[in-house]
Amino acid sequence: MAHPEEEVWAGMLRDALAGDEARYRCFLEAITPSLRRLVQVRAGGIGAADCEDIVQDTLLAIHLKRHTWRAEEPVRPWLFAIARYKIVDAFRARGRRVTVDIADFAETLPAPAEDDPTEAGDIARVIGHLDPRSAQIVRAIGLEGAGIAETGARLGMSEGAVRVALHRGLKKLAALRRNMLE
Amino acid sequence: MKTDHLIAMLARDGAPVSPLRRVLARAGAIGLVVAAVLFALIYGLRPDLTAAAQDPRLWVKVVTPLMLLAGAALAVSALLRPEGRARRSALIAAPLVLGLAVILELVALPTAQWSTALIGDNALKCLVSIPFLALAPFLALMRAAREGAPTRPALAGAVIGLAAAGCGAALYALYCPDDSPLFVATWYSLAALAMAGIGALAGQRLLRW
């Protein structure tokens, strides 16, 4: 097979959609270098922090739209269609027209791991616009790396309530980011 | 936010999700039932339906909206996936059949009757009723489509409008006394295009992600 990662990614995403969080994390970690590389290739001239912003927006979109993948379809075209949409969006917002050719995705070598340039960058900046409870939860889990149970204990909420609020918070984050771009 | 932290956070929101197909099918079913109930309450079948069913023109009037509904539903389910492409053939069948029916009607009907057949008994009621009956499926599908990831939101919205119009028109056809394909091709199509336009505008606003 031309793309050895296809089967691996498909397997991980299939497990993830069935509720396997560990496999889902592996999936997101596995695709991130390719996404980053892709954004860097397309984004000559914009800074590393901006690139990482686009990568993060793409990851968020992949997460919120993961149910649009059909298990019998290949993962890569689906994944890269989302990335392309997000990249074009980001560039439109930055006042530049870009076209993203699917051929660009064929040779996406993983980018070398780098220091993450987005310390308290863009996604963090919009957290303040969430409702206070969701903001607390997104901060605890996303910025401080707390777990669901730990966050629940800290805020006096059940794990289920934390999950619901986290999900709502992530949807809202994506909407806020989108509005920021428009 | 560090990307690693973002990933960890996303993974923690990893509850099982229902596939888009199921979400859409449910919404479509709800919209269809609501439209059918509204139709039964407000319109009802035309009294001479059994007799009218002898006329193939009635069948054209009922079946072409159903073809539009089926084709648009297929196209929507493709357009709401990021890598999905709608096949044009899905949407072309209904206009083709209707066009053929129009040609046959023009051949069969004396020229003097063309305009009477086209204007029909109640064009305005048709123009109002089809979008009215399309409203429930339209809202249900549009809401469900927000779960989708269309890379062309306006197009996806327009096709949702067509699917809803197909549903509304198929129901209205069972009440409507005007059977001429000239009438159907004019007023039904106008109603469907209006729904497509509304859908495109709504899609542009509501289906971005």
mmCIF file of C-alpha atoms in Angstrom:
data_model
loop_
_atom_site.group_PDB
_atom_site.id
_atom_site.type_symbol
_atom_site.label_atom_id
_atom_site.label_comp_id
_atom_site.label_asym_id
_atom_site.label_seq_id
_atom_site.Cartn_x
_atom_site.Cartn_y
_atom_site.Cartn_z
ATOM 1 C CA MET A 1 0.000 0.000 0.000
ATOM 2 C CA ALA A 2 1.220 3.444 -0.944
ATOM 3 C CA HIS A 3 0.573 4.947 2.442
ATOM 4 C CA PRO A 4 1.529 2.605 5.231
ATOM 5 C CA GLU A 5 0.026 4.948 7.810
ATOM 6 C CA GLU A 6 -3.450 4.584 6.267
ATOM 7 C CA GLU A 7 -4.230 1.235 7.866
ATOM 8 C CA VAL A 8 -2.685 2.237 11.170
ATOM 9 C CA TRP A 9 -4.589 5.497 11.334
ATOM 10 C CA ALA A 10 -7.844 3.859 10.263
ATOM 11 C CA GLY A 11 -7.498 1.231 12.968
ATOM 12 C CA MET A 12 -6.808 3.834 15.640
ATOM 13 C CA LEU A 13 -9.680 6.054 14.577
ATOM 14 C CA ARG A 14 -12.069 3.111 14.434
ATOM 15 C CA ASP A 15 -11.208 2.224 18.029
ATOM 16 C CA ALA A 16 -11.433 5.883 19.000
ATOM 17 C CA LEU A 17 -14.940 6.221 17.610
ATOM 18 C CA ALA A 18 -15.928 3.199 19.660
ATOM 19 C CA GLY A 19 -14.850 5.114 22.755
ATOM 20 C CA ASP A 20 -11.209 4.085 23.271
ATOM 21 C CA GLU A 21 -9.595 7.271 24.599
ATOM 22 C CA ALA A 22 -6.032 5.962 24.660
ATOM 23 C CA ARG A 23 -6.196 4.907 21.022
ATOM 24 C CA TYR A 24 -7.779 8.224 20.141
ATOM 25 C CA ARG A 25 -4.895 10.063 21.721
ATOM 26 C CA CYS A 26 -2.465 7.890 19.761
ATOM 27 C CA PHE A 27 -4.353 8.769 16.593
ATOM 28 C CA LEU A 28 -4.202 12.500 17.212
ATOM 29 C CA GLU A 29 -0.522 12.283 18.101
ATOM 30 C CA ALA A 30 0.187 10.209 15.010
ATOM 31 C CA ILE A 31 -1.457 12.605 12.580
ATOM 32 C CA THR A 32 -0.142 15.836 14.090
ATOM 33 C CA PRO A 33 3.354 15.746 12.520
ATOM 34 C CA SER A 34 1.827 15.281 9.073
ATOM 35 C CA LEU A 35 -0.637 18.103 9.666
ATOM 36 C CA ARG A 36 2.138 20.358 10.912
ATOM 37 C CA ARG A 37 4.307 19.566 7.938
ATOM 38 C CA LEU A 38 1.442 20.254 5.596
ATOM 39 C CA VAL A 39 0.670 23.609 7.148
ATOM 40 C CA GLN A 40 4.342 24.572 7.061
ATOM 41 C CA VAL A 41 4.593 23.665 3.394
ATOM 42 C CA ARG A 42 1.549 25.731 2.528
ATOM 43 C CA ALA A 43 2.328 28.557 4.857
ATOM 44 C CA GLY A 44 5.638 29.922 3.699
ATOM 45 C CA GLY A 45 5.982 33.359 5.223
ATOM 46 C CA ILE A 46 3.735 33.107 8.211
ATOM 47 C CA GLY A 47 5.282 32.595 11.586
ATOM 48 C CA ALA A 48 5.706 29.373 13.500
ATOM 49 C CA ALA A 49 3.089 30.424 16.046
ATOM 50 C CA ASP A 50 0.545 31.071 13.278
ATOM 51 C CA CYS A 51 1.335 27.691 11.770
ATOM 52 C CA GLU A 52 0.766 25.984 15.048
ATOM 53 C CA ASP A 53 -2.513 27.870 15.432
ATOM 54 C CA ILE A 54 -3.727 26.391 12.170
ATOM 55 C CA VAL A 55 -2.586 22.946 13.256
ATOM 56 C CA GLN A 56 -4.556 23.327 16.465
ATOM 57 C CA ASP A 57 -7.660 24.597 14.701
ATOM 58 C CA THR A 58 -7.420 21.610 12.381
ATOM 59 C CA LEU A 59 -7.077 19.186 15.282
ATOM 60 C CA LEU A 60 -10.089 20.762 16.953
ATOM 61 C CA ALA A 61 -12.088 20.455 13.723
ATOM 62 C CA ILE A 62 -11.034 16.829 13.250
ATOM 63 C CA HIS A 63 -12.156 16.155 16.776
ATOM 64 C CA LEU A 64 -15.551 17.829 16.479
ATOM 65 C CA LYS A 65 -16.227 16.298 13.064
ATOM 66 C CA ARG A 66 -14.825 12.824 13.653
ATOM 67 C CA HIS A 67 -18.253 11.237 13.241
ATOM 68 C CA THR A 68 -18.282 12.338 9.584
ATOM 69 C CA TRP A 69 -15.662 9.695 8.818
ATOM 70 C CA ARG A 70 -17.092 6.442 7.535
ATOM 71 C CA ALA A 71 -15.220 3.448 8.828
ATOM 72 C CA GLU A 72 -15.228 1.829 5.386
ATOM 73 C CA GLU A 73 -13.627 4.876 3.731
ATOM 74 C CA PRO A 74 -9.912 5.722 3.798
ATOM 75 C CA VAL A 75 -8.832 8.101 6.553
ATOM 76 C CA ARG A 76 -6.253 10.180 4.735
ATOM 77 C CA PRO A 77 -8.499 11.878 2.147
ATOM 78 C CA TRP A 78 -10.989 12.659 4.897
ATOM 79 C CA LEU A 79 -8.319 14.017 7.191
ATOM 80 C CA PHE A 80 -6.639 16.116 4.550
ATOM 81 C CA ALA A 81 -9.943 17.496 3.296
ATOM 82 C CA ILE A 82 -10.526 18.872 6.789
ATOM 83 C CA ALA A 83 -6.994 20.242 6.943
ATOM 84 C CA ARG A 84 -7.358 21.846 3.531
ATOM 85 C CA TYR A 85 -10.606 23.522 4.543
ATOM 86 C CA LYS A 86 -9.033 24.860 7.712
ATOM 87 C CA ILE A 87 -5.879 26.052 5.976
ATOM 88 C CA VAL A 88 -7.805 27.858 3.263
ATOM 89 C CA ASP A 89 -9.978 29.410 5.956
ATOM 90 C CA ALA A 90 -6.994 30.577 7.932
ATOM 91 C CA PHE A 91 -5.347 32.102 4.907
ATOM 92 C CA ARG A 92 -8.526 33.787 3.813
ATOM 93 C CA ALA A 93 -8.653 35.338 7.240
ATOM 94 C CA ARG A 94 -5.074 36.483 6.847
ATOM 95 C CA GLY A 95 -5.977 38.179 3.596
ATOM 96 C CA ARG A 96 -4.197 35.846 1.255
ATOM 97 C CA ARG A 97 -5.614 33.500 -1.258
ATOM 98 C CA VAL A 98 -4.155 30.066 -1.329
ATOM 99 C CA THR A 99 -5.146 26.959 -3.118
ATOM 100 C CA VAL A 100 -4.295 23.678 -1.584
ATOM 101 C CA ASP A 101 -3.672 20.894 -4.008
ATOM 102 C CA ILE A 102 -4.405 17.370 -2.881
ATOM 103 C CA ALA A 103 -1.091 16.366 -4.449
ATOM 104 C CA ASP A 104 0.640 18.302 -1.706
ATOM 105 C CA PHE A 105 -0.586 15.746 0.748
ATOM 106 C CA ALA A 106 0.966 12.816 -0.985
ATOM 107 C CA GLU A 107 4.450 13.616 0.221
ATOM 108 C CA THR A 108 3.782 14.867 3.709
ATOM 109 C CA LEU A 109 6.805 13.854 5.642
ATOM 110 C CA PRO A 110 6.427 14.146 9.355
ATOM 111 C CA ALA A 111 7.871 17.431 10.550
ATOM 112 C CA PRO A 112 10.585 17.114 13.150
ATOM 113 C CA ALA A 113 9.366 17.610 16.688
ATOM 114 C CA GLU A 114 10.000 21.144 17.729
ATOM 115 C CA ASP A 115 9.444 23.209 20.738
ATOM 116 C CA ASP A 116 5.839 24.197 20.717
ATOM 117 C CA PRO A 117 5.794 27.892 19.831
ATOM 118 C CA THR A 118 2.281 28.481 21.113
ATOM 119 C CA GLU A 119 2.639 29.182 24.752
ATOM 120 C CA ALA A 120 -0.691 30.544 25.871
ATOM 121 C CA GLY A 121 -1.347 31.477 22.267
ATOM 122 C CA ASP A 122 -4.520 31.708 20.282
ATOM 123 C CA ILE A 123 -6.805 29.001 21.552
ATOM 124 C CA ALA A 124 -5.942 30.002 25.085
ATOM 125 C CA ARG A 125 -6.811 33.583 24.247
ATOM 126 C CA VAL A 126 -10.447 32.778 23.491
ATOM 127 C CA ILE A 127 -10.981 30.655 26.607
ATOM 128 C CA GLY A 128 -11.982 33.816 28.439
ATOM 129 C CA HIS A 129 -15.055 34.084 26.221
ATOM 130 C CA LEU A 130 -16.436 30.748 27.373
ATOM 131 C CA ASP A 131 -18.947 30.596 30.172
ATOM 132 C CA PRO A 132 -17.063 30.566 33.494
ATOM 133 C CA ARG A 133 -17.609 26.875 34.217
ATOM 134 C CA SER A 134 -16.471 25.699 30.785
ATOM 135 C CA ALA A 135 -13.525 28.095 30.927
ATOM 136 C CA GLN A 136 -12.423 26.631 34.260
ATOM 137 C CA ILE A 137 -12.653 23.130 32.863
ATOM 138 C CA VAL A 138 -10.844 23.914 29.608
ATOM 139 C CA ARG A 139 -8.110 25.700 31.547
ATOM 140 C CA ALA A 140 -7.677 22.844 34.006
ATOM 141 C CA ILE A 141 -7.595 20.136 31.347
ATOM 142 C CA GLY A 142 -6.104 21.973 28.400
ATOM 143 C CA LEU A 143 -3.598 24.281 30.038
ATOM 144 C CA GLU A 144 -2.718 22.484 33.238
ATOM 145 C CA GLY A 145 -3.124 18.958 31.913
ATOM 146 C CA ALA A 146 -5.511 17.813 34.643
ATOM 147 C CA GLY A 147 -7.607 14.674 34.159
ATOM 148 C CA ILE A 148 -11.396 14.456 34.120
ATOM 149 C CA ALA A 149 -11.624 12.978 37.622
ATOM 150 C CA GLU A 150 -9.162 15.461 39.062
ATOM 151 C CA THR A 151 -11.012 18.374 37.479
ATOM 152 C CA GLY A 152 -14.314 17.070 38.790
ATOM 153 C CA ALA A 153 -12.950 16.780 42.307
ATOM 154 C CA ARG A 154 -11.453 20.240 42.124
ATOM 155 C CA LEU A 155 -14.675 21.869 40.921
ATOM 156 C CA GLY A 156 -17.069 19.707 42.887
ATOM 157 C CA MET A 157 -18.628 18.195 39.756
ATOM 158 C CA SER A 158 -19.324 14.639 38.706
ATOM 159 C CA GLU A 159 -17.123 13.194 35.953
ATOM 160 C CA GLY A 160 -20.111 13.046 33.650
ATOM 161 C CA ALA A 161 -20.840 16.727 34.199
ATOM 162 C CA VAL A 162 -17.200 17.583 33.497
ATOM 163 C CA ARG A 163 -17.319 15.619 30.246
ATOM 164 C CA VAL A 164 -20.500 17.343 29.133
ATOM 165 C CA ALA A 165 -19.111 20.778 29.977
ATOM 166 C CA LEU A 166 -15.801 19.953 28.291
ATOM 167 C CA HIS A 167 -17.560 18.891 25.123
ATOM 168 C CA ARG A 168 -19.688 22.005 25.082
ATOM 169 C CA GLY A 169 -16.615 24.115 25.795
ATOM 170 C CA LEU A 170 -14.700 22.607 22.866
ATOM 171 C CA LYS A 171 -17.574 23.258 20.476
ATOM 172 C CA LYS A 172 -17.773 26.821 21.701
ATOM 173 C CA LEU A 173 -13.989 27.229 21.377
ATOM 174 C CA ALA A 174 -14.128 26.176 17.735
ATOM 175 C CA ALA A 175 -16.978 28.627 17.094
ATOM 176 C CA LEU A 176 -15.088 31.444 18.803
ATOM 177 C CA ARG A 177 -11.966 30.716 16.800
ATOM 178 C CA ARG A 178 -13.995 30.723 13.623
ATOM 179 C CA ASN A 179 -15.604 34.050 14.473
ATOM 180 C CA MET A 180 -12.199 35.465 15.264
ATOM 181 C CA LEU A 181 -11.056 34.520 11.785
ATOM 182 C CA GLU A 182 -14.082 35.938 10.017
ATOM 183 C CA MET B 1 -2.065 26.232 24.599
ATOM 184 C CA LYS B 2 0.460 23.552 23.787
ATOM 185 C CA THR B 3 -0.549 21.201 21.037
ATOM 186 C CA ASP B 4 0.220 18.205 23.245
ATOM 187 C CA HIS B 5 -2.137 19.541 25.869
ATOM 188 C CA LEU B 6 -4.791 20.212 23.281
ATOM 189 C CA ILE B 7 -4.502 16.630 22.074
ATOM 190 C CA ALA B 8 -4.775 15.318 25.620
ATOM 191 C CA MET B 9 -7.853 17.461 26.150
ATOM 192 C CA LEU B 10 -9.489 16.308 22.912
ATOM 193 C CA ALA B 11 -8.809 12.679 23.798
ATOM 194 C CA ARG B 12 -10.547 13.176 27.130
ATOM 195 C CA ASP B 13 -13.660 14.292 25.281
ATOM 196 C CA GLY B 14 -13.590 10.924 23.514
ATOM 197 C CA ALA B 15 -17.131 9.769 24.198
ATOM 198 C CA PRO B 16 -18.647 7.558 21.485
ATOM 199 C CA VAL B 17 -20.441 9.555 18.784
ATOM 200 C CA SER B 18 -23.236 8.623 16.411
ATOM 201 C CA PRO B 19 -22.247 8.496 12.763
ATOM 202 C CA LEU B 20 -23.444 11.397 10.644
ATOM 203 C CA ARG B 21 -25.518 9.068 8.493
ATOM 204 C CA ARG B 22 -27.643 8.067 11.468
ATOM 205 C CA VAL B 23 -28.099 11.683 12.579
ATOM 206 C CA LEU B 24 -29.258 12.640 9.088
ATOM 207 C CA ALA B 25 -31.553 9.661 8.685
ATOM 208 C CA ARG B 26 -33.241 10.432 11.985
ATOM 209 C CA ALA B 27 -33.719 14.084 11.072
ATOM 210 C CA GLY B 28 -35.051 13.168 7.638
ATOM 211 C CA ALA B 29 -37.562 10.739 9.146
ATOM 212 C CA ILE B 30 -38.789 13.299 11.672
ATOM 213 C CA GLY B 31 -39.145 15.974 9.008
ATOM 214 C CA LEU B 32 -41.032 13.599 6.749
ATOM 215 C CA VAL B 33 -43.484 12.556 9.451
ATOM 216 C CA VAL B 34 -44.176 16.141 10.536
ATOM 217 C CA ALA B 35 -44.746 17.172 6.913
ATOM 218 C CA ALA B 36 -47.073 14.211 6.333
ATOM 219 C CA VAL B 37 -49.101 15.038 9.448
ATOM 220 C CA LEU B 38 -49.401 18.692 8.432
ATOM 221 C CA PHE B 39 -50.465 17.569 4.986
ATOM 222 C CA ALA B 40 -53.134 15.241 6.392
ATOM 223 C CA LEU B 41 -54.449 17.927 8.746
ATOM 224 C CA ILE B 42 -54.477 20.892 6.386
ATOM 225 C CA TYR B 43 -54.758 19.466 2.865
ATOM 226 C CA GLY B 44 -55.682 15.814 2.644
ATOM 227 C CA LEU B 45 -55.811 13.649 -0.479
ATOM 228 C CA ARG B 46 -57.788 15.013 -3.365
ATOM 229 C CA PRO B 47 -61.199 13.314 -3.498
ATOM 230 C CA ASP B 48 -60.770 11.959 -7.022
ATOM 231 C CA LEU B 49 -57.303 10.557 -6.431
ATOM 232 C CA THR B 50 -58.200 6.989 -7.407
ATOM 233 C CA ALA B 51 -59.670 8.141 -10.697
ATOM 234 C CA ALA B 52 -56.817 10.538 -11.323
ATOM 235 C CA ALA B 53 -54.335 7.727 -10.803
ATOM 236 C CA GLN B 54 -55.439 6.356 -14.185
ATOM 237 C CA ASP B 55 -53.653 9.342 -15.708
ATOM 238 C CA PRO B 56 -49.891 8.831 -16.054
ATOM 239 C CA ARG B 57 -49.459 12.586 -15.622
ATOM 240 C CA LEU B 58 -50.442 12.231 -11.965
ATOM 241 C CA TRP B 59 -47.711 9.645 -11.554
ATOM 242 C CA VAL B 60 -45.155 11.977 -13.091
ATOM 243 C CA LYS B 61 -46.253 14.668 -10.654
ATOM 244 C CA VAL B 62 -45.807 12.399 -7.631
ATOM 245 C CA VAL B 63 -42.758 10.452 -8.726
ATOM 246 C CA THR B 64 -40.508 13.297 -9.922
ATOM 247 C CA PRO B 65 -40.523 15.005 -6.493
ATOM 248 C CA LEU B 66 -39.706 11.644 -4.928
ATOM 249 C CA MET B 67 -36.794 11.286 -7.341
ATOM 250 C CA LEU B 68 -35.647 14.761 -6.393
ATOM 251 C CA LEU B 69 -35.937 13.856 -2.718
ATOM 252 C CA ALA B 70 -33.932 10.652 -3.141
ATOM 253 C CA GLY B 71 -31.248 12.256 -5.296
ATOM 254 C CA ALA B 72 -30.873 15.267 -3.042
ATOM 255 C CA ALA B 73 -30.714 13.084 0.060
ATOM 256 C CA LEU B 74 -27.859 11.097 -1.498
ATOM 257 C CA ALA B 75 -26.081 14.268 -2.544
ATOM 258 C CA VAL B 76 -26.480 15.852 0.895
ATOM 259 C CA SER B 77 -25.040 12.876 2.675
ATOM 260 C CA ALA B 78 -21.975 13.133 0.399
ATOM 261 C CA LEU B 79 -21.660 16.924 0.619
ATOM 262 C CA LEU B 80 -21.710 16.897 4.409
ATOM 263 C CA ARG B 81 -18.522 14.860 4.527
ATOM 264 C CA PRO B 82 -15.363 16.880 4.017
ATOM 265 C CA GLU B 83 -14.026 14.610 1.287
ATOM 266 C CA GLY B 84 -17.452 13.970 -0.208
ATOM 267 C CA ARG B 85 -18.368 14.939 -3.752
ATOM 268 C CA ALA B 86 -21.945 14.981 -4.958
ATOM 269 C CA ARG B 87 -22.580 13.132 -8.170
ATOM 270 C CA ARG B 88 -24.447 15.337 -10.568
ATOM 271 C CA SER B 89 -26.443 12.369 -11.837
ATOM 272 C CA ALA B 90 -28.165 12.160 -8.462
ATOM 273 C CA LEU B 91 -29.886 15.491 -9.041
ATOM 274 C CA ILE B 92 -30.433 15.293 -12.770
ATOM 275 C CA ALA B 93 -32.904 12.390 -12.904
ATOM 276 C CA ALA B 94 -35.970 14.323 -11.725
ATOM 277 C CA PRO B 95 -35.565 17.269 -14.148
ATOM 278 C CA LEU B 96 -34.926 14.816 -16.992
ATOM 279 C CA VAL B 97 -38.105 12.846 -16.390
ATOM 280 C CA LEU B 98 -40.091 16.033 -15.954
ATOM 281 C CA GLY B 99 -38.612 17.480 -19.136
ATOM 282 C CA LEU B 100 -39.589 14.373 -21.038
ATOM 283 C CA ALA B 101 -43.128 14.601 -19.659
ATOM 284 C CA VAL B 102 -43.301 18.232 -20.756
ATOM 285 C CA ILE B 103 -42.339 17.284 -24.314
ATOM 286 C CA LEU B 104 -44.984 14.537 -24.429
ATOM 287 C CA GLU B 105 -47.575 16.938 -23.058
ATOM 288 C CA LEU B 106 -46.693 19.568 -25.654
ATOM 289 C CA VAL B 107 -47.081 16.968 -28.380
ATOM 290 C CA ALA B 108 -50.394 15.699 -27.029
ATOM 291 C CA LEU B 109 -51.972 19.027 -26.186
ATOM 292 C CA PRO B 110 -53.329 21.473 -28.794
ATOM 293 C CA THR B 111 -51.322 24.691 -28.766
ATOM 294 C CA ALA B 112 -54.399 26.679 -27.723
ATOM 295 C CA GLN B 113 -54.540 24.799 -24.392
ATOM 296 C CA TRP B 114 -50.908 25.233 -23.480
ATOM 297 C CA SER B 115 -51.310 28.396 -21.486
ATOM 298 C CA THR B 116 -54.403 27.121 -19.639
ATOM 299 C CA ALA B 117 -52.526 23.980 -18.639
ATOM 300 C CA LEU B 118 -49.515 25.983 -17.556
ATOM 301 C CA ILE B 119 -51.421 28.488 -15.468
ATOM 302 C CA GLY B 120 -53.612 25.782 -13.982
ATOM 303 C CA ASP B 121 -56.177 26.220 -11.239
ATOM 304 C CA ASN B 122 -54.143 27.386 -8.363
ATOM 305 C CA ALA B 123 -50.557 28.295 -9.026
ATOM 306 C CA LEU B 124 -50.272 30.575 -6.015
ATOM 307 C CA LYS B 125 -51.479 27.906 -3.610
ATOM 308 C CA CYS B 126 -48.882 25.548 -5.083
ATOM 309 C CA LEU B 127 -46.135 28.122 -4.685
ATOM 310 C CA VAL B 128 -47.027 28.674 -1.040
ATOM 311 C CA SER B 129 -47.876 25.101 -0.082
ATOM 312 C CA ILE B 130 -44.747 23.336 -1.317
ATOM 313 C CA PRO B 131 -42.363 25.504 0.719
ATOM 314 C CA PHE B 132 -44.767 25.281 3.656
ATOM 315 C CA LEU B 133 -44.778 21.476 3.570
ATOM 316 C CA ALA B 134 -41.020 21.537 2.985
ATOM 317 C CA LEU B 135 -40.401 23.586 6.102
ATOM 318 C CA ALA B 136 -40.258 20.773 8.673
ATOM 319 C CA PRO B 137 -37.860 18.558 6.700
ATOM 320 C CA PHE B 138 -35.815 21.635 5.859
ATOM 321 C CA LEU B 139 -35.389 22.686 9.484
ATOM 322 C CA ALA B 140 -34.735 19.143 10.680
ATOM 323 C CA LEU B 141 -32.126 18.478 7.990
ATOM 324 C CA MET B 142 -30.448 21.854 8.401
ATOM 325 C CA ARG B 143 -30.138 21.294 12.105
ATOM 326 C CA ALA B 144 -28.694 17.816 11.604
ATOM 327 C CA ALA B 145 -26.376 19.133 8.892
ATOM 328 C CA ARG B 146 -24.686 21.371 11.437
ATOM 329 C CA GLU B 147 -23.107 18.140 12.679
ATOM 330 C CA GLY B 148 -21.622 17.674 9.240
ATOM 331 C CA ALA B 149 -18.452 19.091 7.740
ATOM 332 C CA PRO B 150 -19.305 20.445 4.281
ATOM 333 C CA THR B 151 -16.440 22.136 2.491
ATOM 334 C CA ARG B 152 -19.072 23.922 0.376
ATOM 335 C CA PRO B 153 -21.672 25.050 2.922
ATOM 336 C CA ALA B 154 -23.858 27.030 0.501
ATOM 337 C CA LEU B 155 -24.089 24.125 -1.938
ATOM 338 C CA ALA B 156 -24.902 21.702 0.868
ATOM 339 C CA GLY B 157 -27.618 24.099 2.066
ATOM 340 C CA ALA B 158 -29.073 24.422 -1.424
ATOM 341 C CA VAL B 159 -29.293 20.654 -1.809
ATOM 342 C CA ILE B 160 -30.975 20.386 1.596
ATOM 343 C CA GLY B 161 -33.505 22.890 0.257
ATOM 344 C CA LEU B 162 -34.072 20.659 -2.784
ATOM 345 C CA ALA B 163 -34.539 17.557 -0.642
ATOM 346 C CA ALA B 164 -37.077 19.367 1.507
ATOM 347 C CA ALA B 165 -38.851 20.704 -1.586
ATOM 348 C CA GLY B 166 -39.007 17.164 -2.997
ATOM 349 C CA CYS B 167 -40.721 16.032 0.170
ATOM 350 C CA GLY B 168 -43.136 18.976 0.195
ATOM 351 C CA ALA B 169 -43.931 18.612 -3.494
ATOM 352 C CA ALA B 170 -44.521 14.845 -3.331
ATOM 353 C CA LEU B 171 -47.099 15.414 -0.601
ATOM 354 C CA TYR B 172 -48.714 18.423 -2.226
ATOM 355 C CA ALA B 173 -49.024 16.463 -5.481
ATOM 356 C CA LEU B 174 -51.561 14.191 -3.767
ATOM 357 C CA TYR B 175 -53.798 17.202 -3.159
ATOM 358 C CA CYS B 176 -53.084 19.459 -6.119
ATOM 359 C CA PRO B 177 -55.754 19.330 -8.869
ATOM 360 C CA ASP B 178 -53.382 20.466 -11.632
ATOM 361 C CA ASP B 179 -51.891 17.464 -13.379
ATOM 362 C CA SER B 180 -50.312 18.945 -16.478
ATOM 363 C CA PRO B 181 -46.520 18.528 -16.639
ATOM 364 C CA LEU B 182 -46.513 22.122 -17.917
ATOM 365 C CA PHE B 183 -47.938 23.221 -14.575
ATOM 366 C CA VAL B 184 -45.594 20.988 -12.573
ATOM 367 C CA ALA B 185 -42.513 22.015 -14.518
ATOM 368 C CA THR B 186 -43.338 25.679 -13.951
ATOM 369 C CA TRP B 187 -44.670 26.031 -10.448
ATOM 370 C CA TYR B 188 -43.262 23.000 -8.667
ATOM 371 C CA SER B 189 -39.846 23.821 -10.071
ATOM 372 C CA LEU B 190 -40.171 27.443 -9.033
ATOM 373 C CA ALA B 191 -41.025 26.358 -5.490
ATOM 374 C CA ALA B 192 -38.084 23.936 -5.463
ATOM 375 C CA LEU B 193 -35.693 26.605 -6.728
ATOM 376 C CA ALA B 194 -36.905 28.991 -4.071
ATOM 377 C CA MET B 195 -36.181 26.367 -1.426
ATOM 378 C CA ALA B 196 -32.743 25.798 -2.946
ATOM 379 C CA GLY B 197 -32.047 29.527 -2.752
ATOM 380 C CA ILE B 198 -33.178 29.742 0.856
ATOM 381 C CA GLY B 199 -31.084 26.669 1.589
ATOM 382 C CA ALA B 200 -27.991 28.194 0.008
ATOM 383 C CA LEU B 201 -28.338 31.348 2.092
ATOM 384 C CA ALA B 202 -28.976 29.369 5.266
ATOM 385 C CA GLY B 203 -26.122 26.977 4.502
ATOM 386 C CA GLN B 204 -23.687 29.802 3.971
ATOM 387 C CA ARG B 205 -24.489 31.090 7.437
ATOM 388 C CA LEU B 206 -25.290 27.958 9.422
ATOM 389 C CA LEU B 207 -23.134 25.207 7.971
ATOM 390 C CA ARG B 208 -19.693 26.753 8.289
ATOM 391 C CA TRP B 209 -17.437 25.016 10.754
#
